XYZ file of C-alpha atoms in Angstrom:
483
model
C -18.108 11.454 16.244
C -19.203 9.426 19.891
C -20.948 6.861 21.545
C -24.416 7.907 20.741
C -25.509 7.459 24.793
C -23.792 9.910 25.712
C -24.465 13.396 25.413
C -22.711 16.345 23.956
C -21.924 17.839 27.043
C -20.805 14.808 28.739
C -18.860 14.289 25.852
C -16.753 17.174 26.024
C -16.405 16.915 29.241
C -14.721 12.912 28.645
C -12.592 14.989 25.826
C -11.409 17.735 28.231
C -10.802 14.586 31.395
C -8.896 12.762 28.592
C -6.936 15.709 26.982
C -5.147 16.357 30.940
C -5.040 12.879 31.254
C -2.540 12.449 28.428
C -0.537 16.384 29.342
C -0.264 15.010 32.184
C 1.579 11.873 32.112
C 3.893 13.113 28.740
C 4.422 16.290 30.923
C 5.761 13.425 33.959
C 7.040 12.035 30.931
C 8.869 15.061 29.824
C 8.321 14.093 26.531
C 5.849 15.895 24.388
C 3.929 19.464 24.886
C 0.913 20.063 25.686
C 0.035 22.305 22.405
C 1.217 19.272 20.674
C -1.291 16.882 22.987
C -3.886 19.311 21.585
C -3.976 18.342 18.312
C -3.455 14.684 18.423
C -6.199 15.300 19.654
C -7.835 16.775 17.448
C -7.344 14.557 15.271
C -8.483 12.003 17.671
C -10.478 9.472 16.410
C -13.997 8.866 19.657
C -15.008 5.489 17.367
C -16.101 5.634 13.867
C -20.045 4.372 12.685
C -21.002 0.948 13.005
C -17.448 0.478 14.876
C -16.835 -3.065 17.098
C -15.330 -1.846 20.553
C -11.317 -1.542 20.213
C -8.756 -0.490 23.066
C -5.810 1.172 21.373
C -6.004 4.608 19.994
C -6.829 6.122 15.932
C -6.326 8.924 14.286
C -6.900 10.414 11.272
C -7.151 14.192 9.397
C -4.105 15.679 7.094
C -1.177 17.226 7.181
C -0.746 20.551 5.183
C 2.411 19.522 2.815
C 2.637 22.973 0.165
C 0.984 26.158 1.962
C 1.103 28.245 -1.015
C -0.850 25.704 -3.144
C -2.953 24.282 -0.318
C -1.643 20.640 -0.607
C -2.842 18.557 1.720
C -2.689 14.484 2.115
C -4.750 12.350 3.902
C -4.187 9.570 7.041
C -5.620 7.490 9.080
C -3.168 6.226 11.978
C -3.876 3.038 14.244
C -1.600 2.475 17.759
C -0.530 -0.459 18.380
C -2.621 -3.454 19.773
C -0.483 -4.052 22.373
C 2.250 -2.084 23.614
C 2.778 1.310 21.372
C 5.563 2.904 23.682
C 7.406 -0.429 22.131
C 6.634 -1.110 18.941
C 7.737 0.365 15.584
C 5.983 2.299 13.223
C 5.194 0.585 9.397
C 3.869 3.108 7.078
C 1.559 1.515 4.416
C 1.441 2.996 1.102
C -1.137 1.592 -2.170
C 0.020 2.028 -5.438
C -2.012 2.801 -9.115
C -0.297 5.198 -9.299
C -3.577 7.513 -8.357
C -5.556 3.868 -5.968
C -5.707 4.969 -2.449
C -4.586 3.818 0.650
C -7.102 4.217 3.329
C -8.997 1.871 0.350
C -7.572 -0.412 -0.077
C -4.863 -1.513 2.657
C -6.859 0.291 5.628
C -10.431 -1.077 4.588
C -9.562 -4.143 3.257
C -6.656 -5.454 3.451
C -4.375 -5.207 6.633
C -5.994 -1.824 8.885
C -8.235 -3.335 11.646
C -11.622 -1.943 9.595
C -13.595 -3.650 6.900
C -17.146 -2.771 5.971
C -19.329 -5.287 5.223
C -21.910 -6.280 2.536
C -25.380 -4.813 3.042
C -24.633 -4.131 6.251
C -23.383 -0.279 8.133
C -21.480 -1.622 10.337
C -17.868 -2.999 10.345
C -16.778 -6.066 10.934
C -12.744 -6.107 12.330
C -9.435 -7.412 11.003
C -8.672 -10.578 13.694
C -4.952 -10.922 11.369
C -5.213 -6.914 11.120
C -1.016 -5.756 11.041
C -1.038 -3.033 13.770
C -0.892 -5.918 16.165
C 2.796 -5.709 15.182
C 3.330 -2.868 14.708
C 1.798 0.979 14.699
C 0.168 1.243 11.594
C -0.299 4.516 9.288
C -1.619 5.122 5.969
C -1.761 7.588 3.992
C -3.311 8.674 0.697
C -0.961 9.468 -2.069
C -0.442 11.684 -3.987
C -2.773 14.893 -4.094
C -6.184 13.811 -5.822
C -6.134 10.489 -4.170
C -8.671 9.624 -2.051
C -8.950 12.262 0.948
C -5.292 13.846 0.036
C -6.562 17.268 -2.109
C -5.456 20.269 -3.493
C -6.212 24.321 -4.147
C -4.413 24.695 -7.010
C -5.897 22.921 -9.462
C -2.461 23.045 -11.703
C -0.938 20.557 -8.990
C -2.753 16.990 -10.701
C -0.970 18.137 -14.044
C 2.245 18.517 -12.725
C 1.792 14.952 -10.181
C 4.688 12.278 -10.787
C 7.032 9.313 -9.139
C 9.081 12.940 -7.887
C 7.017 14.991 -6.716
C 4.672 11.905 -4.948
C 7.770 11.068 -2.880
C 8.785 14.472 -2.013
C 4.983 15.738 -0.602
C 4.975 12.664 1.228
C 8.598 12.929 2.733
C 6.603 16.085 3.758
C 3.726 14.668 4.758
C 6.577 12.830 7.301
C 8.407 15.604 8.915
C 5.029 17.337 9.455
C 3.184 14.638 10.529
C 5.738 13.328 13.679
C 5.771 17.164 14.270
C 2.289 16.191 15.335
C 3.522 12.976 17.062
C 6.650 13.493 18.204
C 5.942 10.943 20.632
C 6.604 8.234 17.640
C 9.741 9.501 16.459
C 12.706 8.149 17.737
C 10.576 4.552 16.973
C 12.270 2.257 14.291
C 10.127 3.229 11.011
C 9.518 1.293 8.221
C 8.026 0.926 4.967
C 5.421 -1.212 3.208
C 3.344 -1.011 0.318
C 2.518 -3.271 -3.269
C 1.844 -2.901 -6.721
C 2.893 0.755 -7.848
C 4.369 1.677 -4.630
C 7.521 -0.683 -6.138
C 8.226 3.027 -6.661
C 6.856 4.988 -4.318
C 8.278 3.133 -1.646
C 11.679 2.830 -2.338
C 11.934 6.568 -4.047
C 10.501 7.763 -0.342
C 13.228 5.163 1.301
C 15.749 7.145 -1.250
C 15.099 10.519 -0.365
C 15.373 9.724 3.731
C 17.795 7.811 3.569
C 19.586 11.536 1.507
C 18.010 13.237 3.320
C 18.883 12.190 6.973
C 22.994 12.270 6.507
C 22.475 16.608 5.912
C 19.295 16.466 8.715
C 19.213 18.014 11.882
C 18.100 16.099 14.322
C 14.286 18.002 14.729
C 14.229 16.270 11.068
C 15.995 12.774 10.861
C 13.352 10.235 10.304
C 14.574 6.743 12.158
C 14.082 4.588 9.191
C 15.470 0.956 8.475
C 14.050 -0.575 6.066
C 11.329 -1.404 3.467
C 8.692 -3.988 2.291
C 7.097 -4.546 -1.063
C 4.567 -6.400 -2.107
C 3.374 -7.496 -6.161
C 5.728 -4.373 -6.782
C 6.747 -2.808 -9.962
C 9.865 -2.979 -9.628
C 11.222 -2.301 -14.159
C 9.127 -2.146 -17.278
C 11.339 -4.741 -19.196
C 11.281 -8.425 -16.836
C 6.669 -6.660 -15.012
C 6.276 -6.508 -18.912
C 7.751 -10.204 -20.181
C 7.542 -12.163 -16.884
C 3.214 -11.032 -16.928
C 2.895 -12.034 -20.664
C 4.907 -15.317 -19.046
C 2.991 -16.416 -15.784
C 0.016 -15.698 -17.993
C 1.035 -18.277 -20.677
C 2.757 -21.294 -17.926
C -1.486 -20.548 -16.484
C -2.776 -21.433 -19.070
C -4.365 -18.104 -19.763
C -3.544 -17.476 -23.209
C -3.104 -19.428 -25.841
C 0.173 -20.719 -27.863
C -0.872 -18.177 -31.226
C -1.271 -15.840 -28.396
C 1.643 -15.913 -26.789
C 3.966 -16.838 -29.573
C 2.476 -13.336 -31.558
C 3.697 -11.437 -28.541
C 7.023 -12.764 -28.805
C 7.653 -12.329 -32.106
C 5.733 -8.599 -32.790
C 7.276 -7.379 -29.281
C 10.466 -6.446 -27.964
C 10.625 -5.847 -23.738
C 12.654 -3.093 -23.145
C 13.089 0.610 -22.221
C 13.686 1.549 -26.368
C 9.877 0.184 -27.352
C 7.086 3.217 -25.557
C 5.753 2.962 -29.733
C 5.325 -1.226 -30.742
C 4.332 -1.603 -33.960
C 0.916 -2.238 -34.703
C 1.079 -5.903 -34.606
C 2.474 -5.464 -31.193
C -0.414 -3.841 -30.146
C -2.510 -5.960 -31.949
C -1.340 -9.210 -29.851
C -1.401 -7.874 -26.389
C -4.859 -6.504 -27.384
C -6.056 -10.175 -27.035
C -3.546 -10.829 -24.171
C -5.426 -7.808 -22.731
C -9.113 -9.430 -23.179
C -8.947 -12.290 -21.311
C -8.606 -10.348 -17.978
C -12.482 -9.003 -19.762
C -13.533 -12.751 -18.525
C -11.540 -13.936 -15.366
C -9.548 -11.116 -12.378
C -5.837 -10.690 -13.244
C -5.033 -9.630 -9.871
C -6.018 -13.234 -8.722
C -6.057 -15.993 -11.841
C -8.949 -18.244 -9.474
C -10.961 -15.843 -7.378
C -14.780 -15.424 -8.705
C -16.441 -12.250 -10.552
C -18.380 -9.123 -9.131
C -21.192 -10.344 -10.556
C -22.602 -7.077 -9.904
C -22.369 -4.548 -13.240
C -19.562 -1.560 -12.186
C -16.511 -0.615 -13.699
C -13.484 -2.315 -14.193
C -11.594 0.087 -15.442
C -9.278 3.558 -14.806
C -8.595 6.768 -16.617
C -5.276 5.557 -18.640
C -2.724 7.315 -16.975
C -0.010 8.275 -20.043
C 3.742 8.589 -18.564
C 3.512 5.860 -16.041
C 5.137 2.516 -15.095
C 5.240 0.717 -17.311
C 5.686 2.771 -19.954
C 4.223 0.417 -22.661
C 1.310 -1.453 -20.798
C -0.069 1.181 -19.286
C -1.096 3.312 -22.727
C -3.632 -0.087 -22.662
C -7.444 0.368 -21.024
C -6.930 -2.670 -20.001
C -3.357 -2.913 -17.479
C -5.987 -0.301 -14.989
C -8.389 -2.726 -14.287
C -9.008 -1.744 -10.412
C -8.357 -4.536 -8.597
C -11.330 -6.693 -6.321
C -10.440 -9.728 -3.732
C -12.172 -12.348 -1.827
C -15.124 -10.733 -1.935
C -14.322 -9.769 -5.324
C -17.763 -7.160 -4.655
C -16.007 -5.935 -1.241
C -14.764 -2.440 -3.871
C -18.600 -1.238 -3.534
C -18.708 -1.702 0.198
C -15.430 0.788 0.979
C -16.638 3.557 -1.534
C -19.940 3.099 0.143
C -18.546 3.511 3.560
C -16.532 5.850 3.147
C -19.905 8.536 0.853
C -21.014 7.887 4.100
C -20.897 11.785 5.995
C -20.563 10.765 8.957
C -18.421 8.646 8.320
C -16.308 11.649 6.915
C -17.142 13.524 9.891
C -15.890 11.167 12.042
C -12.491 10.852 10.324
C -11.726 14.224 9.846
C -12.022 13.678 6.457
C -13.279 15.819 3.100
C -12.846 18.899 5.832
C -13.149 21.426 1.871
C -15.682 19.874 0.350
C -14.247 17.685 -2.722
C -16.382 18.065 -5.548
C -17.316 14.773 -6.483
C -17.622 11.692 -4.626
C -14.921 9.458 -2.793
C -13.080 6.225 -4.697
C -10.653 4.499 -4.493
C -8.573 5.571 -7.968
C -8.667 9.098 -8.629
C -10.576 9.714 -12.728
C -9.396 12.940 -12.117
C -4.844 11.410 -12.520
C -4.892 10.742 -16.101
C -0.942 12.279 -17.153
C 2.137 11.061 -15.101
C 5.076 13.304 -15.278
C 7.401 11.239 -14.564
C 8.455 7.505 -14.057
C 12.286 5.500 -13.925
C 11.678 2.602 -15.983
C 13.653 0.373 -13.476
C 13.538 0.821 -9.033
C 16.517 -1.174 -9.716
C 19.324 0.820 -9.460
C 17.577 3.137 -5.985
C 17.313 -0.445 -4.413
C 21.041 -1.437 -5.204
C 22.016 2.021 -3.411
C 19.712 1.231 -0.419
C 20.844 -2.609 -0.140
C 24.205 -0.469 -0.213
C 23.500 1.588 2.323
C 22.350 -1.378 4.941
C 18.489 -0.846 4.554
C 16.346 -4.010 5.451
C 14.647 -5.216 2.265
C 12.824 -7.891 1.637
C 9.971 -8.348 -1.332
C 7.376 -10.690 -1.488
C 4.737 -12.102 -3.475
C 1.085 -13.415 -4.660
C 1.855 -16.522 -6.681
C -1.817 -15.945 -8.154
C -1.403 -12.531 -9.534
C -1.386 -11.913 -13.020
C -0.396 -8.145 -12.993
C 2.690 -8.471 -11.369
C 3.189 -12.344 -11.313
C 5.718 -13.898 -9.559
C 7.194 -13.923 -12.484
C 7.862 -11.078 -12.989
C 9.262 -10.622 -9.417
C 11.609 -13.182 -10.333
C 13.314 -12.228 -13.374
C 13.944 -8.223 -12.377
C 15.604 -9.937 -8.625
C 17.729 -11.634 -10.967
C 19.146 -8.488 -13.026
C 20.315 -7.426 -9.402
C 22.822 -10.099 -9.727
C 23.612 -10.836 -6.169
C 24.834 -13.077 -4.169
C 23.018 -15.750 -2.855
C 22.909 -16.496 0.999
C 19.839 -18.995 1.383
C 18.372 -21.587 -1.380
C 14.344 -20.974 -2.362
C 13.091 -23.080 0.240
C 9.163 -23.457 1.674
C 7.513 -21.653 4.562
C 5.941 -22.814 6.892
C 2.834 -21.120 8.752
C 2.033 -24.513 10.840
C 2.785 -28.478 11.445
C 1.075 -29.117 7.718
C 1.198 -25.897 5.910
C 3.916 -24.692 3.357
C 3.140 -20.478 3.887
C 5.327 -20.195 0.042
C 9.170 -20.174 -1.047
C 11.626 -17.780 -0.457
C 14.950 -16.923 -0.408
C 17.861 -15.154 0.935
C 19.999 -13.331 -1.494
C 22.588 -10.611 0.831
C 20.722 -8.080 1.470
C 17.494 -8.975 -0.008
C 15.206 -12.047 1.044
C 11.810 -12.821 -1.371
C 9.219 -14.647 -0.043
C 6.307 -15.885 -1.962
C 2.811 -16.456 -0.850
C 0.928 -19.578 -2.060
C -2.505 -19.450 -2.560
C -2.186 -15.671 -2.994
C -3.213 -12.649 -5.510
C -2.031 -9.549 -6.183
C -3.097 -7.982 -2.648
C -1.322 -10.542 -0.424
C -3.173 -9.293 2.955
C -5.870 -9.958 1.660
C -6.570 -13.144 0.556
C -3.605 -14.891 2.715
C -4.683 -12.660 6.055
C -2.737 -14.866 8.492
C 0.032 -15.922 6.206
C 0.467 -11.589 5.483
C 0.308 -10.624 8.890
C 3.240 -13.915 9.878
C 4.935 -12.204 7.547
C 5.605 -8.690 8.535
C 6.483 -10.067 11.912
C 9.233 -11.841 10.861
C 11.053 -8.611 8.101
C 9.975 -5.764 11.126
C 12.391 -8.738 13.267
C 14.564 -8.977 11.165
C 13.630 -12.642 11.903
C 14.159 -15.581 9.245
C 10.694 -17.411 8.665
C 9.921 -20.773 9.996
C 11.857 -23.369 7.226
C 10.527 -26.627 8.809
C 6.406 -26.978 10.308
C 6.092 -26.078 13.542
C 2.389 -26.407 16.448
């Protein structure tokens, strides 16, 4: 899709001239082959329907991760707002498992364009993270969003390990398509189940870099994860403690859970009394938004539940339907606007998406994924390994989230046993406002974002942009008020 005022012939001429200029510039710099630039240009998104005018370039399309199976992951990439040649590259992953990084991360949290209510236009996000970095989103694993496989049995084989492997293969393929970004500092980011995805992918890159050729070496420097699922025992225990401490559940329900349930890695089939107590706990979240305790709920009837995914972490809570609620945001009906926009044929054409005519509507989270082959109980051993490997690691938490609450994350990080370098202290967004709290450990920084729910950039966009800028610059958040 292009600018409607141009005729087809003028549009073709415009594209050819632009491609020629890009090729000439690259040839002069001696960096990018003209054939590679042609492939990039094929993925160039000239303009989305209803998109406001911007100066930065954007690209989207597919990278094949398994030729024989016809397996491909969909990506959406935004060059940095200014000086993309000097900015790092940041990959964002949403979790689920089975939820779209395009639908949540790009279109509702930290990308530059957001669908709106009762309009076919897009709103520009003034706190977009491509003001800090070149920004890459992928729908992972296959079966999520626009990513697909031509081998139906692939869906039944999904799990943490092959999700990490496909994402790694995607990166190798993407860097071949965009080699001008290969030397840039590369960082991973994500939220929720990306507490599994991001450290696992970081570990795969870290391990493979030790034996990779120069062509396949990835310049990974670190990762940042928010409201992240990292350890089944403490994540689940922290959810219950947080709900009681925030007056969500009664003393009776809290004491029943403590008496009947044991949150350890061996209890996969708890007694009936534990299940009954947990059902009472989850029932409360029919009334309020688990992902943001103080946000309104959408008045329009819509499907809140996803099909439970057997085998996903956390092993105990993932058996309950209420665990699979979909998140909302500031406007609790935001997901409806995104779903309507992404299912428009002209939008899919502009994004070079759905090229295989997927036989289902685009949704935020896949209902086709109902079985998960592998998920470790804890990601902490990987995090310990990568701390020792020298990667920069930050963990952040919106403090009104009931899904992976700040209580869970604090309990989880305490299990790492890291030495404290700087104790718990406030950080500031300006002269008056505390943005949250932070503690610096040996090898890891933890940050809370005050008043944010599960999807921190949705609820506290300005603070989230400040957070990611400081992480990428390896700079401490301001500990005193400032103008």
